[in-house]
Amino acid sequence: MSTRNTRVITSITAKDIDRHREVLRAWAEANGLVPTDVAAGPGLTVEQVGRRTVIVFHQYQRGADGKVLVDWDKNEPVTVRRSVTLVETLTQHGYPESDPTS
């Protein structure tokens, strides 16, 4: 994704996910994400990219057996940065923080 004309609207940290897990789970699912495939770290962002609003996140990579792949050199799960178009806002799901996308 190009960084030209990109503005971060909202940042969701791992701490936010711990505090608001159920609301964020419902929001993620409504936006087509599979919550168990979304890495809590480094967090998620809602970004304005040109005229589109997207959710940027890191998705766990899975092997043929469905298990999360691990980079043994770094001793951490393998993830890839992904984005999806925002369909439903955080505010629509009762997220208690300010949501300028609504």
C-alpha atoms as one frame of an Amber mdcrd trajectory, in Angstrom:
protein
   0.000   0.000   0.000   1.343   3.418  -0.942   2.033   5.890   1.850   1.172
   8.816  -0.450  -1.960  10.610   0.781  -2.238   8.281   3.780  -3.395   9.470
   7.193  -3.722   7.330  10.331  -7.131   7.988  11.857  -7.131   5.519  14.750
  -4.504   3.263  16.325  -5.513   0.146  18.233  -2.769  -1.292  20.426  -2.430
  -4.748  21.950  -3.448  -3.135  25.268  -6.643  -1.779  23.646  -7.389  -5.256
  22.309  -7.022  -6.740  25.798  -9.357  -4.106  27.287 -12.032  -4.161  24.571
 -11.718  -7.678  23.160 -15.412  -8.438  22.536 -16.227  -5.090  20.899 -13.136
  -5.295  18.698 -13.877  -8.923  17.808 -17.376  -7.996  16.590 -15.978  -5.001
  14.674 -13.249  -7.122  13.049 -15.737  -9.795  11.984 -18.126  -7.156  10.573
 -15.223  -5.917   8.456 -14.403  -9.383   7.108 -11.453 -10.179   9.374 -10.953
 -13.501  11.139  -9.977 -12.380  14.668  -7.841 -15.469  15.332  -5.741 -14.582
  12.270  -5.058 -11.003  13.407  -1.868 -10.478  15.420  -2.386  -8.225  18.459
   1.128  -6.861  18.040   2.011  -4.452  16.556  -1.685  -3.496  16.631  -4.114
  -2.239  14.003  -4.724   1.117  12.428  -7.630   2.697  10.609  -6.199   4.811
   7.800  -7.475   7.194   5.183  -5.763   6.281   1.892  -6.887   8.746  -0.734
 -10.681   8.426  -0.694 -10.698   4.979   0.896 -10.728   4.159   4.591  -8.925
   0.918   5.410  -8.022  -1.247   8.375  -4.306  -2.126   8.380  -3.280  -5.182
  10.404  -0.793  -8.040  10.575  -2.198 -11.466   9.675  -0.735 -14.725  10.938
   0.492 -17.013   8.175  -0.609 -20.630   8.474   0.808 -23.860   7.102  -1.127
 -26.548   5.236  -2.036 -28.057   8.624  -3.666 -24.770   9.742  -1.057 -24.036
  12.397   0.556 -20.602  12.661   4.010 -20.590  11.083   6.926 -19.599  13.321
  10.165 -17.881  12.376  12.510 -19.865  14.607  15.391 -17.398  14.102  13.278
 -14.639  15.671  11.179 -16.981  17.825   7.955 -15.280  16.739   4.946 -16.020
  14.523   5.181 -15.188  10.834   2.838 -12.358   9.834   2.167 -10.310   6.741
   0.871  -6.732   6.663  -2.615  -6.597   5.132  -5.421  -4.113   4.671  -9.161
  -4.307   4.064 -11.690  -1.610   3.267 -13.529  -0.351   6.343 -17.195  -1.424
   6.194 -18.385  -0.721   9.749 -16.846   1.839  12.105 -15.628   1.304  15.636
 -18.377   3.623  16.907 -21.041   1.388  15.350 -19.785  -1.376  17.640 -19.654
   0.665  20.819 -15.902   1.196  20.927 -15.490   3.689  23.786 -12.733   5.783
  22.197 -13.154   8.639  19.768 -13.718   7.427  16.192 -13.385  10.182  13.585
 -14.436   7.802  10.758 -18.080   7.773  11.828
